[in-house]
Coordinates of C-alpha atoms and ligand atoms in Angstrom, one line a residue:
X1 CA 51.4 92.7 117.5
X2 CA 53.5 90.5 115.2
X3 CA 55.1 92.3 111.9
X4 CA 56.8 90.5 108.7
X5 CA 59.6 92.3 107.1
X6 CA 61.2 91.1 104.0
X7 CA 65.2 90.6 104.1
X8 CA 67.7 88.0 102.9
X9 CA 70.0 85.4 104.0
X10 CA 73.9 85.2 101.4
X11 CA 74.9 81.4 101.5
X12 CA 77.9 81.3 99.7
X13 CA 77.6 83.5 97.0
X14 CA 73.6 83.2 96.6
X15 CA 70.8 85.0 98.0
X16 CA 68.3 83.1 100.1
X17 CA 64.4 84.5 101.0
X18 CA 64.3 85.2 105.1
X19 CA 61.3 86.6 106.9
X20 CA 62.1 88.9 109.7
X21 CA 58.9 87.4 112.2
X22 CA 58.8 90.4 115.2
X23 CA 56.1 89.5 118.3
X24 CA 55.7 92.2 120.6
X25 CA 53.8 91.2 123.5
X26 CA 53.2 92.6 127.1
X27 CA 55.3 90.9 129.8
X28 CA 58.4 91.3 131.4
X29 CA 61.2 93.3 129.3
X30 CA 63.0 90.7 127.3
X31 CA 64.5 90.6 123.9
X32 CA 65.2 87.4 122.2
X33 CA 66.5 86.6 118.9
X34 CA 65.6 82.8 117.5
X35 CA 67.6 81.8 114.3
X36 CA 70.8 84.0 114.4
X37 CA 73.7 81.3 115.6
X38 CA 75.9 82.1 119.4
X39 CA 77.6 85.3 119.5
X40 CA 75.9 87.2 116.8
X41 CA 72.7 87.5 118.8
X42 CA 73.9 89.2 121.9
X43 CA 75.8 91.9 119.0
X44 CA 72.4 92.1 117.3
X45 CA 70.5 92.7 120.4
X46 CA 72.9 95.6 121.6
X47 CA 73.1 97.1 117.9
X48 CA 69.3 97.2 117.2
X49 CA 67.9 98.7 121.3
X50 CA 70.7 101.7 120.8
X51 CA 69.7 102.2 117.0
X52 CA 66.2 102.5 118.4
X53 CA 66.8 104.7 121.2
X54 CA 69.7 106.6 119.4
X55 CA 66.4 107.5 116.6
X56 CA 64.3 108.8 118.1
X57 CA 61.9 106.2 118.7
X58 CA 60.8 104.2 121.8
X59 CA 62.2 100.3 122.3
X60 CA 59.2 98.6 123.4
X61 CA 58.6 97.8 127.0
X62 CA 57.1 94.3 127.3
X63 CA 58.3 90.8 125.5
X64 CA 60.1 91.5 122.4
X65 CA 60.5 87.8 120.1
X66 CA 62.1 87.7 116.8
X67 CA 62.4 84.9 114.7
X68 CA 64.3 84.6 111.4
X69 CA 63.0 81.8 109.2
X70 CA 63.3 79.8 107.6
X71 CA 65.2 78.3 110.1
X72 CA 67.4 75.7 108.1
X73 CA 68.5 78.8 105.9
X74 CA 71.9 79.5 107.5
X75 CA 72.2 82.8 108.6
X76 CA 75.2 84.8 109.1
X77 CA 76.4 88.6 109.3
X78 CA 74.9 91.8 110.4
X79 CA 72.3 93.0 107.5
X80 CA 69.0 91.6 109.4
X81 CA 70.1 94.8 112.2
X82 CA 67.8 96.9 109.6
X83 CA 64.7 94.9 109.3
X84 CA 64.7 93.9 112.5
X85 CA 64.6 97.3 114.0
X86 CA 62.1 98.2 111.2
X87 CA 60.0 94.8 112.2
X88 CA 60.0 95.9 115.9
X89 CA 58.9 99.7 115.3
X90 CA 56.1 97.9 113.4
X91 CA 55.1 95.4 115.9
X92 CA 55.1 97.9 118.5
X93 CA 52.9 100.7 116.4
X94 CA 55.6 103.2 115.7
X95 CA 55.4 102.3 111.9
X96 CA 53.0 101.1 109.9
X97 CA 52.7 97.1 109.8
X98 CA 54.3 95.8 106.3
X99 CA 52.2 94.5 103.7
X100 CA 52.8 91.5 101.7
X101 CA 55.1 92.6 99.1
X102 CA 56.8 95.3 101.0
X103 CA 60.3 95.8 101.0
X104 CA 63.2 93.2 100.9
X105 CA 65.6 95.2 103.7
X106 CA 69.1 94.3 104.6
X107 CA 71.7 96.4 106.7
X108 CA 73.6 97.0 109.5
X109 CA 72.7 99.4 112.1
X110 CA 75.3 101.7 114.2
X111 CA 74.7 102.3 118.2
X112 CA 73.7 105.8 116.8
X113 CA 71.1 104.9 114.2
X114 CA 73.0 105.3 110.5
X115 CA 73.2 102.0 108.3
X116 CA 76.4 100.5 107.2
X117 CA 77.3 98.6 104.2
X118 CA 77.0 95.0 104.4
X119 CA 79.4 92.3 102.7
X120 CA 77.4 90.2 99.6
X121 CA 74.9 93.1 98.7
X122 CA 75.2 91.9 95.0
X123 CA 74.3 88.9 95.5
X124 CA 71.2 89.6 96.6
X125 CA 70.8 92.7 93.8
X126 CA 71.5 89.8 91.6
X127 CA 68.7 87.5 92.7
X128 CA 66.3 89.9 92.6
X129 CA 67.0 91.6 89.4
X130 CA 63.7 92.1 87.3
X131 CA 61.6 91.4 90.5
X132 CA 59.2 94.3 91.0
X133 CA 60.0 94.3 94.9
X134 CA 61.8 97.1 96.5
X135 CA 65.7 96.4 98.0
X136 CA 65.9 98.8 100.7
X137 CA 69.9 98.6 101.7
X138 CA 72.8 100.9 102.9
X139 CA 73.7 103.7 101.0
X140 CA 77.3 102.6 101.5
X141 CA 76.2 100.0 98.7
X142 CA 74.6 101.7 96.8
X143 CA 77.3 101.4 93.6
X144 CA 77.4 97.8 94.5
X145 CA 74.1 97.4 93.1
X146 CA 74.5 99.1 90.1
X147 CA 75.7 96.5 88.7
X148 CA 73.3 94.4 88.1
X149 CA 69.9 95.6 85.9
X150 CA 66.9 95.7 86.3
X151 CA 66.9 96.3 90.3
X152 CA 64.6 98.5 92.8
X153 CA 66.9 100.4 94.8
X154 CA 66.3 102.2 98.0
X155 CA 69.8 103.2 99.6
X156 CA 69.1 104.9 102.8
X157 CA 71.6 106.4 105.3
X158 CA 69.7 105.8 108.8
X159 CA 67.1 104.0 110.3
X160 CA 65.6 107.6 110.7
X161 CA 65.3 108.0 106.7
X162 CA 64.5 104.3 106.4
X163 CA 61.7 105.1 109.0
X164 CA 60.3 108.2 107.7
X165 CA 60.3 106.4 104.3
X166 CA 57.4 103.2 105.5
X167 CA 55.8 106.1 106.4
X168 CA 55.0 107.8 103.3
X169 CA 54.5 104.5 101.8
X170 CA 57.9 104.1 99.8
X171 CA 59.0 106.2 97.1
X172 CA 59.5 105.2 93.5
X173 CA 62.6 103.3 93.4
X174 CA 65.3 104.2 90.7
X175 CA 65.6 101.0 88.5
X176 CA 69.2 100.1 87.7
X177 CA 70.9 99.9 84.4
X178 CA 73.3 97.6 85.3
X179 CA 77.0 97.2 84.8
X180 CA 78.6 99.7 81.7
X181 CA 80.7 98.1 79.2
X182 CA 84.2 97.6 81.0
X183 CA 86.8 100.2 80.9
X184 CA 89.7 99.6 77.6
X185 CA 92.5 98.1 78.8
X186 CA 96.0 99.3 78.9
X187 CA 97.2 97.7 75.4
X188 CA 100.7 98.1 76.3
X189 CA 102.9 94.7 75.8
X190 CA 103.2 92.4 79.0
X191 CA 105.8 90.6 77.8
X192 CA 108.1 93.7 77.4
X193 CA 110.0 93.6 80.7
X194 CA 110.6 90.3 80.2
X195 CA 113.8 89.2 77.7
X196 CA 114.0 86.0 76.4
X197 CA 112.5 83.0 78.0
X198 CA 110.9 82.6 74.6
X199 CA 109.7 79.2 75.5
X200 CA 108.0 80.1 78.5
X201 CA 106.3 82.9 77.5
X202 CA 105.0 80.8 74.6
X203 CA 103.7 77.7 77.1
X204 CA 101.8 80.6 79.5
X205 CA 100.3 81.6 76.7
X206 CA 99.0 78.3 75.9
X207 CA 98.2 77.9 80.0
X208 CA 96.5 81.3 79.6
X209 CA 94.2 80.3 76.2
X210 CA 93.0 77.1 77.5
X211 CA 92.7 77.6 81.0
X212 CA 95.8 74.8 81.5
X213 CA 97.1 74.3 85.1
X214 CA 101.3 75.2 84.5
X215 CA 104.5 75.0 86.7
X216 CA 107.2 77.2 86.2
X217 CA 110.4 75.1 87.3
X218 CA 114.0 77.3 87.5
X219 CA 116.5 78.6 89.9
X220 CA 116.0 81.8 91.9
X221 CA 116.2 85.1 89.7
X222 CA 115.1 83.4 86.4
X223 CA 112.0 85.7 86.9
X224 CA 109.4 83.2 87.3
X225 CA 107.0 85.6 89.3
X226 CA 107.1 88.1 86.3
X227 CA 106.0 85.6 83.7
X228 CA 103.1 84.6 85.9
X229 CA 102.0 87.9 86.4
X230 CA 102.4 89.5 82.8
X231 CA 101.0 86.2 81.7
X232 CA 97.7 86.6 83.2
X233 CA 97.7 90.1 81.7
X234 CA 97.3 88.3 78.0
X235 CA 93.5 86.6 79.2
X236 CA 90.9 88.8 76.8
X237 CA 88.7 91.1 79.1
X238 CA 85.7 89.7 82.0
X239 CA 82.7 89.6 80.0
X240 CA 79.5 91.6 81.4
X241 CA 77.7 88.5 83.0
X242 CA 81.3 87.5 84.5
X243 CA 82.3 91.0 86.1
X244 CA 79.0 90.4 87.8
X245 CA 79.8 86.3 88.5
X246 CA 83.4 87.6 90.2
X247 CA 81.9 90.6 91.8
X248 CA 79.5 89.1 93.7
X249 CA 82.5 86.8 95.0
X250 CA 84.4 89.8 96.0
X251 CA 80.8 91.5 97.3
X252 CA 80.8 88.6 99.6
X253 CA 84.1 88.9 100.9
X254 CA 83.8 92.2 101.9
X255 CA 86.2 93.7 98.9
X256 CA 84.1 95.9 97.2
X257 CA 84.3 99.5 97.8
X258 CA 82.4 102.7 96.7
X259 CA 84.6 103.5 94.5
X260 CA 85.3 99.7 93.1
X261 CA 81.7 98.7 93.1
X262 CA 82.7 95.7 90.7
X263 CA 85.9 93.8 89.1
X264 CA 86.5 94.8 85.6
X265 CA 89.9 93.1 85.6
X266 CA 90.4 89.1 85.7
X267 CA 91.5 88.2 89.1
X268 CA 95.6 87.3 89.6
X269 CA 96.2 86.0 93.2
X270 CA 99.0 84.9 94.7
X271 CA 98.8 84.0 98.6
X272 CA 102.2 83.2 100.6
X273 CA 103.4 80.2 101.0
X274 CA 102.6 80.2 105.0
X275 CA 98.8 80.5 104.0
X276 CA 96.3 78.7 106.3
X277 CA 93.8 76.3 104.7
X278 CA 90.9 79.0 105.9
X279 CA 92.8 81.7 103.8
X280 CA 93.3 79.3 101.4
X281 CA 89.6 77.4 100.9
X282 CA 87.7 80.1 102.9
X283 CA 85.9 79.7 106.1
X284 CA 84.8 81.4 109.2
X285 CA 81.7 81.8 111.3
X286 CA 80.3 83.9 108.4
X287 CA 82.3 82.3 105.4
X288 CA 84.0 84.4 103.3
X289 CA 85.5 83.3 100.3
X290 CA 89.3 82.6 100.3
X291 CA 91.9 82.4 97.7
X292 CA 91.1 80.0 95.3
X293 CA 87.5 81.8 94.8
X294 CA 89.1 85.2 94.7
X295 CA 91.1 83.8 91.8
X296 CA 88.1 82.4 89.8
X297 CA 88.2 82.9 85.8
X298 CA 91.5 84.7 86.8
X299 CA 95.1 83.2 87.9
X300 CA 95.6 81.9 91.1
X301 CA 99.8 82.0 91.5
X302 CA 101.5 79.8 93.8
X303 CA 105.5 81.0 94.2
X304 CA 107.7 78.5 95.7
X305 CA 105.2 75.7 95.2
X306 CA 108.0 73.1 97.4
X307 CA 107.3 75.4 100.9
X308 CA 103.6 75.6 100.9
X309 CA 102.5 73.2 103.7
X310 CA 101.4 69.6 102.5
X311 CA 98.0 69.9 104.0
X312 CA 97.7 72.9 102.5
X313 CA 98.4 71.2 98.9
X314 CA 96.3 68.5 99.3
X315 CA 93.4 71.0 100.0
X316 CA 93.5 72.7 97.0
X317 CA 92.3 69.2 95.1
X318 CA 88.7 70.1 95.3
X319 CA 89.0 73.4 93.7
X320 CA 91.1 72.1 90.7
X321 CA 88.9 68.8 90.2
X322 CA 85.4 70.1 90.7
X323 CA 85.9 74.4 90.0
X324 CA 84.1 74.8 93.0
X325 CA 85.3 74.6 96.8
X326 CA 82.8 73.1 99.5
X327 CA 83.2 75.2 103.4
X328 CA 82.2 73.9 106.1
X329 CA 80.2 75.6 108.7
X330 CA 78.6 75.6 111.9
X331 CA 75.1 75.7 109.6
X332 CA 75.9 73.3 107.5
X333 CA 78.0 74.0 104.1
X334 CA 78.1 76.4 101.8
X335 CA 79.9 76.3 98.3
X336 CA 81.7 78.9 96.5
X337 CA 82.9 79.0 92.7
X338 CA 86.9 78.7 92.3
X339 CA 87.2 77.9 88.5
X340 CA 91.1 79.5 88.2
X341 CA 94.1 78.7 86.1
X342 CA 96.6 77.3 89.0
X343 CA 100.2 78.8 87.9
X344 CA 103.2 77.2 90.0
X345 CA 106.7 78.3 90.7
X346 CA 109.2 75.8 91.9
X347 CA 112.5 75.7 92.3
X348 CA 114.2 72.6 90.9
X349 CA 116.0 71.6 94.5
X350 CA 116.5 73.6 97.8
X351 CA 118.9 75.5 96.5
X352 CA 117.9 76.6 93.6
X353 CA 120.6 75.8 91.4
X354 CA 119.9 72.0 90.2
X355 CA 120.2 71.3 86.1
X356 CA 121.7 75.1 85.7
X357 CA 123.9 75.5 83.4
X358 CA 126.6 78.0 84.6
X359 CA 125.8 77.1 88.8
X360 CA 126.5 74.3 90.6
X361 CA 123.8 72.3 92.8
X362 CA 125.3 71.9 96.4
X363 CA 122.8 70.1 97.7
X364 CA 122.7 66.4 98.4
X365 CA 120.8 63.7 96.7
X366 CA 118.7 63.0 100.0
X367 CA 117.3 66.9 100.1
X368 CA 116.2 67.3 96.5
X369 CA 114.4 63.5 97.0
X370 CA 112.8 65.3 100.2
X371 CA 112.1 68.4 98.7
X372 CA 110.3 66.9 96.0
X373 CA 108.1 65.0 97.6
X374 CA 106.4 67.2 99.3
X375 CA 104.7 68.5 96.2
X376 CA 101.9 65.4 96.4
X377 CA 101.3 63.8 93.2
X378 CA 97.9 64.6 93.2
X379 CA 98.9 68.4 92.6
X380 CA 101.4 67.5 89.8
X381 CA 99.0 64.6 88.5
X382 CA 96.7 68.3 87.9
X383 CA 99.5 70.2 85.8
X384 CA 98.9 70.6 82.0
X385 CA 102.2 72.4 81.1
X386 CA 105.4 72.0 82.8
X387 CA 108.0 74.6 82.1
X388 CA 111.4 75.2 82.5
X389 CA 112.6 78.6 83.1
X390 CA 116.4 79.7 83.2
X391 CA 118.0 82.8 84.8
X392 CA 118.4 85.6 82.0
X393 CA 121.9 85.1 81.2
X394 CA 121.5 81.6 80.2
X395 CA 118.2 82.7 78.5
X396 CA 119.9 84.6 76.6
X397 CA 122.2 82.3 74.8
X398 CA 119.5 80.0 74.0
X399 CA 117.8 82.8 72.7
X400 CA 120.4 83.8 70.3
X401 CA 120.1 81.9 67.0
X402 CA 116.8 81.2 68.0
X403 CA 113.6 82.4 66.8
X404 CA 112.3 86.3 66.8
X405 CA 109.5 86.7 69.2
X406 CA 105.9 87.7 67.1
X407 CA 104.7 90.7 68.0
X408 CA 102.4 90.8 71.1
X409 CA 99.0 92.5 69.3
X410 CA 99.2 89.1 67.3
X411 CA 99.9 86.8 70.5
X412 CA 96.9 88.0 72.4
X413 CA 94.6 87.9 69.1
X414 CA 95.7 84.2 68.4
X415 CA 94.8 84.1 72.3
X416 CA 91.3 85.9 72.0
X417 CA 90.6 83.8 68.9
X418 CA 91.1 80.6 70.8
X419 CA 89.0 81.4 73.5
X420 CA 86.1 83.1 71.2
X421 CA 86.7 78.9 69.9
X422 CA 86.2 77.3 72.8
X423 CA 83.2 79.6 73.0
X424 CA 81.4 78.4 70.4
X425 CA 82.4 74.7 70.7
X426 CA 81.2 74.4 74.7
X427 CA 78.3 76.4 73.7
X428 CA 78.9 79.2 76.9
X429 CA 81.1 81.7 77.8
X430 CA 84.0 80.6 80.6
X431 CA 84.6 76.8 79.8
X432 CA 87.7 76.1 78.8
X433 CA 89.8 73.0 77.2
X434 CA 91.8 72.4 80.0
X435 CA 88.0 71.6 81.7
X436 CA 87.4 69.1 79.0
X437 CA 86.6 66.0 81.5
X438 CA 87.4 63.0 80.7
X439 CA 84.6 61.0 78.6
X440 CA 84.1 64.2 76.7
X441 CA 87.5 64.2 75.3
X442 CA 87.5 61.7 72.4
X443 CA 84.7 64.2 71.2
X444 CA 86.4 67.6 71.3
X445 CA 89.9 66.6 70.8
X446 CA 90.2 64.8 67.4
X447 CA 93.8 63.8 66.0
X448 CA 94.5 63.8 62.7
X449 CA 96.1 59.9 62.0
X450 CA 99.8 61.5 62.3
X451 CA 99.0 63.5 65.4
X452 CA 97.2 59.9 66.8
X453 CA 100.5 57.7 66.0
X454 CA 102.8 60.2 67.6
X455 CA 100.6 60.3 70.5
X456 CA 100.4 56.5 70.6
X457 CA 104.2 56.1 70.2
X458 CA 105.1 58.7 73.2
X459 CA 102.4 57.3 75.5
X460 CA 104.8 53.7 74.8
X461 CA 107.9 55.3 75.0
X462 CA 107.3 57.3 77.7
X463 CA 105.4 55.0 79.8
X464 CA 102.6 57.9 80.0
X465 CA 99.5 57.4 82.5
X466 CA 96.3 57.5 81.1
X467 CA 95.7 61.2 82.8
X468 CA 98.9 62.5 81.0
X469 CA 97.7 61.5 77.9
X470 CA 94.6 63.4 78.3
X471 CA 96.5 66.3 79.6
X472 CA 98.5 66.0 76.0
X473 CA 95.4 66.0 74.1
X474 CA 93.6 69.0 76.1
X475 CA 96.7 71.1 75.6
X476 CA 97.3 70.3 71.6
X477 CA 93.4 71.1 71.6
X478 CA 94.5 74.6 73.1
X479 CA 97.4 74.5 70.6
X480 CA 95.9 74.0 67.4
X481 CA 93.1 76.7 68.6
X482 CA 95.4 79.6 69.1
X483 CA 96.0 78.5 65.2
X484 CA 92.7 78.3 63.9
X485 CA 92.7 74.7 63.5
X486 CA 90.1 72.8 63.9
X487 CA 91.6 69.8 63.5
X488 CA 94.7 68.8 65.8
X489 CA 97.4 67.6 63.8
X490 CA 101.1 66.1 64.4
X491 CA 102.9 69.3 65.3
X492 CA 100.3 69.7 68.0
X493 CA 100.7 67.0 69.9
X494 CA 104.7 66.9 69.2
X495 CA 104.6 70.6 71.2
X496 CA 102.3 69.2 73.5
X497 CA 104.2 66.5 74.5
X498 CA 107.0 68.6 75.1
X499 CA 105.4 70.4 78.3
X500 CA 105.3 67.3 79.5
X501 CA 108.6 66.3 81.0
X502 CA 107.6 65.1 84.5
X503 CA 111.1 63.5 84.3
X504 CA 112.4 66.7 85.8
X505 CA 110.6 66.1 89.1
X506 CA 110.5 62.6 89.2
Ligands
ZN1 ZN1 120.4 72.3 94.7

């Protein structure tokens, strides 16, 4: 008897149709599994006989085929256990045969017969939101799917329950409301713990409203992790659609928990600097996203940007060009999303003490030329806003004289109102000026005539690439947003223009 069962097939962070085909025919005993790639059959295999057995019910004596098509979807993981089990109790007359629109089923099975939460369960609540089909899946998951509206939910604990459940025909399924309206957050000031550095905490606060790629450059104990991290505090809540967008990233690599069913809180990651590309990119038999798409719409932080493997560098040029990074895979590839604001930390030579005020640099000409160029240009050719950060105590005297730091409720309002900005000008939520791409520029980022001959005079007198100059433009954009201005004008640009001092790495 051959049964269909419904079940699906997460290719990067999408959900992909997959019919469970089972054939059970007399014969000789034999269980194969066509369209599962290498090891994961013979685990299958052993997973869905004991779940059988360990039920209840009777594995079937005779030739046991199952196919998964289509066959050019890749398939990875353990959710087809469940509707492969279910498909075989079918096919050998323990259940009743599926009909057409019967349950979409994903889970994986125990020796003894219970279901276990799967990795990328959202993504498939997400694809199938608003369909009228059922999504039978582990019970484990259930808060997973929660999230999204509009769903048909079954969660079921065993194969037993799932079992008993084709019996009676399926129940009605609860229809979910979909994520709640995140949670207020803390309104406390991030900038408190940090003194001084007024000019830093002003440039991540531009990097922060326009989504600008930055590099903190000082010696050891200037506090450069800090910033970052209270930096990326300032970024105005996830909206609903993007909790969902970055849960189902984190649904797929296996983060999500019962009790965090979703991410209400933009992302802020910040990997070692002995991080393998795989880590990095993400990758694996059954690829999970890595870093760079566990940062997206959040911050992904790179400390000690100078001891991070070249290769590993170089990698992440994808990711900041395209907002998307491309894995490779026995299947084929699969893409994930990895739209982040890169944040950098570098120290300005290997020991830490080059340009410092009060410290002397001991190292030698030869080692800061080497240390620098391992940073490859592409990386710095990607960095909006470069900033230089001094240890506290030098801070500090710059500081006094200088200006009075505004107080933060107005800093993150400036930076809410230049993102609600950007809203309205790109027409969708997310994109951000520091995305502008390049023939697009001359329409969103108009100069006023003073702002255009400063521009032209520094791009002369600085012998600036044609990139840089677009990097200016994109960041005064940013700038004269967090002021309401539509227009960008002199002072714009001149502040612009002064994040860009490559001369301190060159
Ligand atoms: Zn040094």
């Amino acid at each position: 008897m051959l049964a269909k069962v419904s079940s699906c097939a997460v290719v990067g962070i999408d959900a992909l149709a997959v019919e469970v085909e089972v054939d059970v025919a007399s014969g000789l005993p034999s269980f194969d599994i066509v369209g599962l790639p290498g090891a994961s059959v013979r685990e299958a295999r052993d997973r869905v006989r004991s779940a059988i057995k360990n039920s209840g019910f009777d594995f079937p004596m005779g030739r046991v085929t199952v196919n998964l098509a289509p066959a050019h979807v890749p398939k990875a993981g353990t959710l087809f256990d469940l509707p492969i089990a279910m498909g075989i109790l079918a096919a050998s007359g323990q259940l009743p045969l599926p009909a057409r629109d019967s349950p979409v089923m994903v889970g994986e099975l125990s020796l003894d017969g219970s279901v276990r939460a799967v990795w990328g369960v959202l993504c498939i609540a997400a694809a199938m939101g608003g369909s009228p089909r059922l999504l039978v899946l582990p019970r484990g998951n259930r808060a997973e799917v929660e999230a999204v509206a509009g769903v048909r939910a079954v969660p079921v604990a065993t194969l037993r329950e799932a079992a008993e459940l084709a019996k009676q025909g399926w129940p009605r399924a609860e229809i979910t409301a979909g994520v709640g309206d995140p949670p207020a957050q803390s309104r406390d000031d991030p900038w408190k713990d940090v003194w001084g550095q007024e000019t830093a905490k002003r440039a991540l606060e531009i990097s922060i409203a326009g989504g600008h790629h930055a590099l903190l450059i000082g010696p050891p104990g200037a506090g450069k992790t800090l910033l970052a991290r209270q930096a990326a505090r300032l970024a105005p809540p996830l909206s609903r659609d993007e909790v969902v967008e970055v849960s189902r990233i984190y649904s797929v690599a296996g983060l999500l928990s019962e009790d965090e069913p979703f991410l209400y809180q933009r992302p802020f990651r910040s990997p070692h600097h002995t991080v393998t590309i795989p880590a990095l990119l993400g990758g694996g038999a059954a690829p999970r996203p890595g870093e760079v798409s566990l940062a997206h719409r959040g911050v992904l932080f790179l400390d000690e940007l100078g001891e991070f493997d070249r290769a590993v560098i170089d990698a992440l040029r994808e990711p900041l060009e395209e907002g998307v990074v491309t894995v490779s895979r026995v299947f084929g590839r699969c893409v994930f999303p990895a739209r982040f604001t890169l944040i950098g930390a570098l120290n300005p030579c290997p020991c830490g003490y080059l340009g410092d005020p009060e410290r002397p640099c001991s190292c030698r000409p030869a080692e800061v030329h080497r240390y620098r160029r391992r940073l490859s240009g592409p990386i710095l050719d990607r960095i909006d806003l470069f900033i230089r950060v001094q240890r506290p105590a030098a801070g500090e005297a710059r500081l006094r004289g200088g200006q009075r730091s505004a107080p933060v409720r107005d800093r993150a309002a400036a930076i809410a109102r230049a993102r609600r900005l950007q809203r309205e000008r790109f027409g969708r939520e997310g994109r951000l000026n520091g995305e502008i791409p390049f023939d697009e520029i001359h329409v969103y980022c108009v100069l006023d005539r003073e702002g255009e001959r400063l521009l032209r005079r520094a791009a002369a007198g600085w012998n600036l690439s044609p990139r840089s100059v677009h990097r200016v433009m994109r960041v005064a954009r940013t700038i004269a947003d967090l002021e309401g201005d539509e227009r960008i004008r002199a002072q714009h640009v001149a502040e612009a223009l002064s994040y860009r001092q490559e001369s301190q790495l060159a």
